[in-house]
PDB file of C-alpha atoms and ligand atoms in Angstrom:
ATOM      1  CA  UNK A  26     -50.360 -86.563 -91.704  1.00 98.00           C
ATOM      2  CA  UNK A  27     -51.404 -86.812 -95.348  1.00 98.00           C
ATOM      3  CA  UNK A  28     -49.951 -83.340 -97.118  1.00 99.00           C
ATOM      4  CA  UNK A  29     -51.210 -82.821-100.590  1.00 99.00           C
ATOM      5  CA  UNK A  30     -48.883 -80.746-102.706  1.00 99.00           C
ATOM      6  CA  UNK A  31     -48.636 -78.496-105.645  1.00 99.00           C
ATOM      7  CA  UNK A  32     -47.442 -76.093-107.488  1.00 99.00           C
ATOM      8  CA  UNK A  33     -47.282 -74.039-110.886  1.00 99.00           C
ATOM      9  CA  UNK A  34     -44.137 -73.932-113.065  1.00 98.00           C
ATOM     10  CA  UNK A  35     -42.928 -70.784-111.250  1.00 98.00           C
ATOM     11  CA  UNK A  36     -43.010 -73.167-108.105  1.00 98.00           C
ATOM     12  CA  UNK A  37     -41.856 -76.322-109.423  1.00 98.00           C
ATOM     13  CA  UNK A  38     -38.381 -76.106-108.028  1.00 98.00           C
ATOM     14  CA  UNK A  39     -39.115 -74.837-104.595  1.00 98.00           C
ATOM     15  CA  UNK A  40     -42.171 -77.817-104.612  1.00 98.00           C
ATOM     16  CA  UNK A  41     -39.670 -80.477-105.156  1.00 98.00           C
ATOM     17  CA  UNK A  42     -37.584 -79.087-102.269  1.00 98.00           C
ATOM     18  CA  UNK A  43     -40.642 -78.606 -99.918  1.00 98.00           C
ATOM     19  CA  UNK A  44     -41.940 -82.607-100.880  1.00 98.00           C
ATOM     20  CA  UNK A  45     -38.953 -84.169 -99.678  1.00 98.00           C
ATOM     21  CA  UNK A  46     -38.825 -81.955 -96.481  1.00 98.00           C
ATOM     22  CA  UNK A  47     -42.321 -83.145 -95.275  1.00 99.00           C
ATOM     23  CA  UNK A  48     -41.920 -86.821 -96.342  1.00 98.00           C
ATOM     24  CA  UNK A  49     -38.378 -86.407 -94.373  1.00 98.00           C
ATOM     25  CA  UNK A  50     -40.223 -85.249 -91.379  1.00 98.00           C
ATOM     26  CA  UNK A  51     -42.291 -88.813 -91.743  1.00 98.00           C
ATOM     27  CA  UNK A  52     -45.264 -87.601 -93.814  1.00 98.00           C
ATOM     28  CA  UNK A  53     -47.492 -89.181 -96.587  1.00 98.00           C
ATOM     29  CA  UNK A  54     -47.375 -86.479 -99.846  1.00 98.00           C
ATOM     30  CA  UNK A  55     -49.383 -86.941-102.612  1.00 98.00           C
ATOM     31  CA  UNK A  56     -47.673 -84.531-105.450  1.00 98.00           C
ATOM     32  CA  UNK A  57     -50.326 -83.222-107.929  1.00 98.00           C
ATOM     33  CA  UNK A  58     -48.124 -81.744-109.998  1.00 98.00           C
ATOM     34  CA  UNK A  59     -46.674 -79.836-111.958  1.00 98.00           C
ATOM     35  CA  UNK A  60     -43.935 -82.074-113.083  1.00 98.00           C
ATOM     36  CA  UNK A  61     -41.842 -79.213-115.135  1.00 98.00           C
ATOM     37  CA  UNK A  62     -40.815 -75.604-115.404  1.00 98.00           C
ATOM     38  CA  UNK A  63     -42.971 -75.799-118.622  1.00 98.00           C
ATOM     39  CA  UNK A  64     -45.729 -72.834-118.297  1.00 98.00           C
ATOM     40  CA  UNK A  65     -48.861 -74.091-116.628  1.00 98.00           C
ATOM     41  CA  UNK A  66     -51.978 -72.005-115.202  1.00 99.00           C
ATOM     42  CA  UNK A  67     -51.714 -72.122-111.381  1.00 98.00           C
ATOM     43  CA  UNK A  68     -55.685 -72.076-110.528  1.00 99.00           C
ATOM     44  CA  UNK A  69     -55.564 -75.666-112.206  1.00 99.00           C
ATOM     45  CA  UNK A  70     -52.977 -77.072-109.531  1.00 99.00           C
ATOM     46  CA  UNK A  71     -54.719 -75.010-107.107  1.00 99.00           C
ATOM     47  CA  UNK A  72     -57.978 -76.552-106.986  1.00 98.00           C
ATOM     48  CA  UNK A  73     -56.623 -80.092-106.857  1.00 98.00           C
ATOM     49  CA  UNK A  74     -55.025 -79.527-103.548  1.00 99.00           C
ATOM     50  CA  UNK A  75     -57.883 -77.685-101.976  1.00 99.00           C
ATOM     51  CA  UNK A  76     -60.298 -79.991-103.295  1.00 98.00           C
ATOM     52  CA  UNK A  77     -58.221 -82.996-101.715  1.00 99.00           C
ATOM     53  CA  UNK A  78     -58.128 -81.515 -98.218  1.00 98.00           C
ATOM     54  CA  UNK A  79     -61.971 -80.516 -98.261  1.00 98.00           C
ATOM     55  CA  UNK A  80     -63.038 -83.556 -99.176  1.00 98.00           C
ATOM     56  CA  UNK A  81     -60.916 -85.252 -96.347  1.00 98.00           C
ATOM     57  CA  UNK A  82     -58.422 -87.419 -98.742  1.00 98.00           C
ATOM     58  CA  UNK A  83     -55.754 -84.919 -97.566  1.00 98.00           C
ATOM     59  CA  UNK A  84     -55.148 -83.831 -94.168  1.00 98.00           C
ATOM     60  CA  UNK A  85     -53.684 -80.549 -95.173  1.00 98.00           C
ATOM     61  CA  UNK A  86     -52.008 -78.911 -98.257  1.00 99.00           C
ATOM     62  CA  UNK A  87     -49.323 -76.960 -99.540  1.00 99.00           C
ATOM     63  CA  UNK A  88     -48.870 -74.699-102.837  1.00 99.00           C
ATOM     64  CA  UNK A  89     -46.197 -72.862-104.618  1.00 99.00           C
ATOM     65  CA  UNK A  90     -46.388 -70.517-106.764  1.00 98.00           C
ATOM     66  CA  UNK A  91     -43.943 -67.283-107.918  1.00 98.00           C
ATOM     67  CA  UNK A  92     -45.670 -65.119-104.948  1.00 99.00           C
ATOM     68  CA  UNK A  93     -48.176 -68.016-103.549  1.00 98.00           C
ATOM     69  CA  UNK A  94     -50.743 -65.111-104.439  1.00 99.00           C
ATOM     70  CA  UNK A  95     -52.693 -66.350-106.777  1.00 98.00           C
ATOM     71  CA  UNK A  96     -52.624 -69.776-105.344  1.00 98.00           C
ATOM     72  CA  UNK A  97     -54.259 -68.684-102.270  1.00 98.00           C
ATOM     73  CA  UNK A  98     -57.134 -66.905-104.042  1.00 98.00           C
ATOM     74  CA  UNK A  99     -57.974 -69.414-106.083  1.00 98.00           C
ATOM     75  CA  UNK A 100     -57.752 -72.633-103.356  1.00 98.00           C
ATOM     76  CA  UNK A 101     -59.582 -70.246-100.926  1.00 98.00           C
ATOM     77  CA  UNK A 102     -62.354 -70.664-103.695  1.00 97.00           C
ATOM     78  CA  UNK A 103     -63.077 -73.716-102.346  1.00 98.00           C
ATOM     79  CA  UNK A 104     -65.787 -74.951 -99.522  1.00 97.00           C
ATOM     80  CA  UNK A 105     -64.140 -75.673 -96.560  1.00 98.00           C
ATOM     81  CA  UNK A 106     -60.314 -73.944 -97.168  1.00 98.00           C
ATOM     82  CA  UNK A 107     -58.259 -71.727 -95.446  1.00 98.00           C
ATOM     83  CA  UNK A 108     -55.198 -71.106 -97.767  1.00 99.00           C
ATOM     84  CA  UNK A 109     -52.865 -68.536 -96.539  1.00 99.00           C
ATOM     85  CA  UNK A 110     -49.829 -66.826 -97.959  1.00 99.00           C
ATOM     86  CA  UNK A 111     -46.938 -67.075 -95.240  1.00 98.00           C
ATOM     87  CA  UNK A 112     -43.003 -65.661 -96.002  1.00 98.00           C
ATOM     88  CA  UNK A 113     -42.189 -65.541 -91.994  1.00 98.00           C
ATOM     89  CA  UNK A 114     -42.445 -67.949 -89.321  1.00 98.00           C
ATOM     90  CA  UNK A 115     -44.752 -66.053 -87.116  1.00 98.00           C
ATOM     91  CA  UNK A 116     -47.329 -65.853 -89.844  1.00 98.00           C
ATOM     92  CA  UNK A 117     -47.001 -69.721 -90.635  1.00 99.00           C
ATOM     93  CA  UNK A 118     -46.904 -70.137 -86.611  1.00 99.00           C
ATOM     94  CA  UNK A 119     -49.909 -68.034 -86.221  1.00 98.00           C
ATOM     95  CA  UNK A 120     -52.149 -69.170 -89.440  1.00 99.00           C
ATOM     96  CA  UNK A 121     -52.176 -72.219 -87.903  1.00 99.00           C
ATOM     97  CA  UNK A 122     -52.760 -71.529 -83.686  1.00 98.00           C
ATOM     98  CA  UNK A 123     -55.278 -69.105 -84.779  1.00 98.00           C
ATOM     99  CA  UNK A 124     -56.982 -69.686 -87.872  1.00 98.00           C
ATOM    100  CA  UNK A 125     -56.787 -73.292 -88.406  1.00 98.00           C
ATOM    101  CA  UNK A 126     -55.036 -72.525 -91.758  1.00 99.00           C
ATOM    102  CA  UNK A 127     -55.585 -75.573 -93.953  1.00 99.00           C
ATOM    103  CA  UNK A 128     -53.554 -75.086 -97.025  1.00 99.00           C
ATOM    104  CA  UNK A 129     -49.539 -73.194 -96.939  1.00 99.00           C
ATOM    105  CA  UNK A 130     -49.086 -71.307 -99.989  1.00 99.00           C
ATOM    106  CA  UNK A 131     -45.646 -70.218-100.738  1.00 99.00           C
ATOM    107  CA  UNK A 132     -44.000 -67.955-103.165  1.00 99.00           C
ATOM    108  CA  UNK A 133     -41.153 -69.030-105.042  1.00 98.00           C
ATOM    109  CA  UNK A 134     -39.542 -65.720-106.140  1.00 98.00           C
ATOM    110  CA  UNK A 135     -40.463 -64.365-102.980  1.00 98.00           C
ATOM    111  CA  UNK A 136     -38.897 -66.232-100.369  1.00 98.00           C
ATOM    112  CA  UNK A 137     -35.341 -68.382-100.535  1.00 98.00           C
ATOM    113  CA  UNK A 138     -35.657 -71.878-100.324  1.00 98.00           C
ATOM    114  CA  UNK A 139     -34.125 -71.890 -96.405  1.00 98.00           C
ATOM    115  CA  UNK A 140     -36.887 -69.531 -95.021  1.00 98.00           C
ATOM    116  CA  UNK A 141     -39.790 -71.799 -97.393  1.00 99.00           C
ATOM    117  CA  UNK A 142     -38.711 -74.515 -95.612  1.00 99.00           C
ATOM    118  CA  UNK A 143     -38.440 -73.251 -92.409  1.00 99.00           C
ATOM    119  CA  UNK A 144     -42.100 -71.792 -92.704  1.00 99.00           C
ATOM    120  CA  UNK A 145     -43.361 -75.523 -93.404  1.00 99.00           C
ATOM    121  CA  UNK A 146     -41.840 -77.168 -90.701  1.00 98.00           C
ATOM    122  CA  UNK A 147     -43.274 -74.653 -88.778  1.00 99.00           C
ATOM    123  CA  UNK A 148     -46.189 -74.714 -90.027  1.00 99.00           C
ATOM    124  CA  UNK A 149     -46.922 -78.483 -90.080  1.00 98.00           C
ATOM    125  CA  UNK A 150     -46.010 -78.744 -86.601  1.00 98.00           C
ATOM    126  CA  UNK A 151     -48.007 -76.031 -85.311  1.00 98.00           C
ATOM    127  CA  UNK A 152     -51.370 -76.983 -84.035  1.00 98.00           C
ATOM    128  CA  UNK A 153     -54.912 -74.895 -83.625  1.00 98.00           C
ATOM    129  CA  UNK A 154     -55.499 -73.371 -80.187  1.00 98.00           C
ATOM    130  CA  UNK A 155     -59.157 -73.637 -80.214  1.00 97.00           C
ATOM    131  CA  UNK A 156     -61.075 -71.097 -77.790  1.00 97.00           C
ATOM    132  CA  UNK A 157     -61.988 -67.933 -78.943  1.00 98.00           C
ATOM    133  CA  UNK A 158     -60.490 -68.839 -82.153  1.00 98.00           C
ATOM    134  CA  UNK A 159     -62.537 -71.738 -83.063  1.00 98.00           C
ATOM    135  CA  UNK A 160     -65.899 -69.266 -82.533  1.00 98.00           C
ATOM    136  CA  UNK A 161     -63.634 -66.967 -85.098  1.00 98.00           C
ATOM    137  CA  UNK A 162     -62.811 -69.841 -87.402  1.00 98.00           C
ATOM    138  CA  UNK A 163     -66.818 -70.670 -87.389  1.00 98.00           C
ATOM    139  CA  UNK A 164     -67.735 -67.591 -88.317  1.00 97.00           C
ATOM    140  CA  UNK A 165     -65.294 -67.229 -91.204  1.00 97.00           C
ATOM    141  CA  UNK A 166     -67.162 -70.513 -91.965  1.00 97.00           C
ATOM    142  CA  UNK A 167     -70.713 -68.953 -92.096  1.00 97.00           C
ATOM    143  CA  UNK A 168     -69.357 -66.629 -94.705  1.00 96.00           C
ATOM    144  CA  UNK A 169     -69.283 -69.745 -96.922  1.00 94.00           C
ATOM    145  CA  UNK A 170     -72.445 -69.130 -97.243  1.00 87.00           C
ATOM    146  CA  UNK A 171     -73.007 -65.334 -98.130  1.00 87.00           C
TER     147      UNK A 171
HETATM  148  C1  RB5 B 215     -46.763 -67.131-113.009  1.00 64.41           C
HETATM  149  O1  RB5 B 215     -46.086 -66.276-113.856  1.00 64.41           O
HETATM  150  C2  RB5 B 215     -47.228 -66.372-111.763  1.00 64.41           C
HETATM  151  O2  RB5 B 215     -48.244 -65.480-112.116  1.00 64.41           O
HETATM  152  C3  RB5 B 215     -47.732 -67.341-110.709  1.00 64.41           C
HETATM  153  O3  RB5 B 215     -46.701 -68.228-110.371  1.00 64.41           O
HETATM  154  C4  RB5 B 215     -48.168 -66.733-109.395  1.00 64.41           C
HETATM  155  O4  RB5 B 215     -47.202 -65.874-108.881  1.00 64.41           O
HETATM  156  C5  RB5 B 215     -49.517 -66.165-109.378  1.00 64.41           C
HETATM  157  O5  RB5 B 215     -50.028 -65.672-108.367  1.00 64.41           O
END
C-alpha cells in the first residue's frame, strides 16, 4: 500500500521509527514531515496526510503527535477521513474491521515505541469487514454533510 506519514515535533522521533517499520513490512511511505524536534503546529502536518489519502494519492495514513489528539481532530476535518487515536491493539484491530479507519494517529508521550509499533502492524494488516459496518461507515459519511 501507499502510507502517507506525519508528524509534529512532539512525534518526530516515534515517526522515524514507525516509517521504517511500514517500508520494512514492503510499503511505499511518503514522509511529509516534520524533519526535526524543532516546534511546529501539528494541524499543518495534519492536513497534508488527510488530504493525501482523500484525494486517493495515499492509500492510508499515519500521524504522530505527543497524544495523537490533536492530530485526529484536525485530519478528521477533512472530507472523506476517518482518523482515529489507537494506544492498544484491539482498538487499532477494531478501527479498522469496523470503521474502515483511514488515518492511525499515535501519541508519542503516550505510548512506548514497542506498543506504537505493534498498533501499526496491526493496524495496516487489518482489513474492513464490510456488512453491517459498511451501512455504519455510510452513515458516518452522510454526516459529512450536516
Ligand atoms: C505539542 O506540544 C502537542 O500539543 C501536540 O504534539 C499534540 O499532543 C496535540 O494534540
Amino acid at each position: 500500500m501507499k502510507i502517507a506519514i506525519a508528524s509534529d515535533h512532539a512525534g518526530y522521533r516515534l515517526k522515524t521509527e514507525v516509517a521504517a517499520l511500514v517500508k520494512q513490512l514492503g510499503h511505499e511511505v511518503t514522509d511529509f514531515g516534520t524533519h526535526s524536534e524543532e516546534s511546529v503546529d501539528y494541524p499543518d502536518f495534519a492536513v497534508k496526510v488527510a488530504r493525501a489519502v482523500s484525494q486517493g494519492e495515499s492509500d492510508r495514513g499515519i500521524l504522530v503527535c505527543g497524544t495523537g489528539l490533536g492530530m485526529s481532530i484536525a485530519a478528521n476535518k477533512v472530507k472523506g477521513i476517518r482518523a482515529v487515536t489507537c494506544g492498544d491493539t484491539f482498538s487499532a484491530r477494531a478501527s479498522r474491521e469496523h470503521n474502515d479507519a483511514n488515518v492511525l494517529c499515535l501519541g508519542a508521550r503516550v505510548t512506548g515505541s514497542g506498543l506504537a509499533l505493534d498498533i501499526v502492524k496491526t493496524w495496516l494488516e487489518t482489513e474492513f469487514l464490510g456488512g453491517r459496518h459498511a451501512r455504519r461507515v455510510q452513515k458516518i459519511s452522510e454526516l459529512e454533510s450536516c
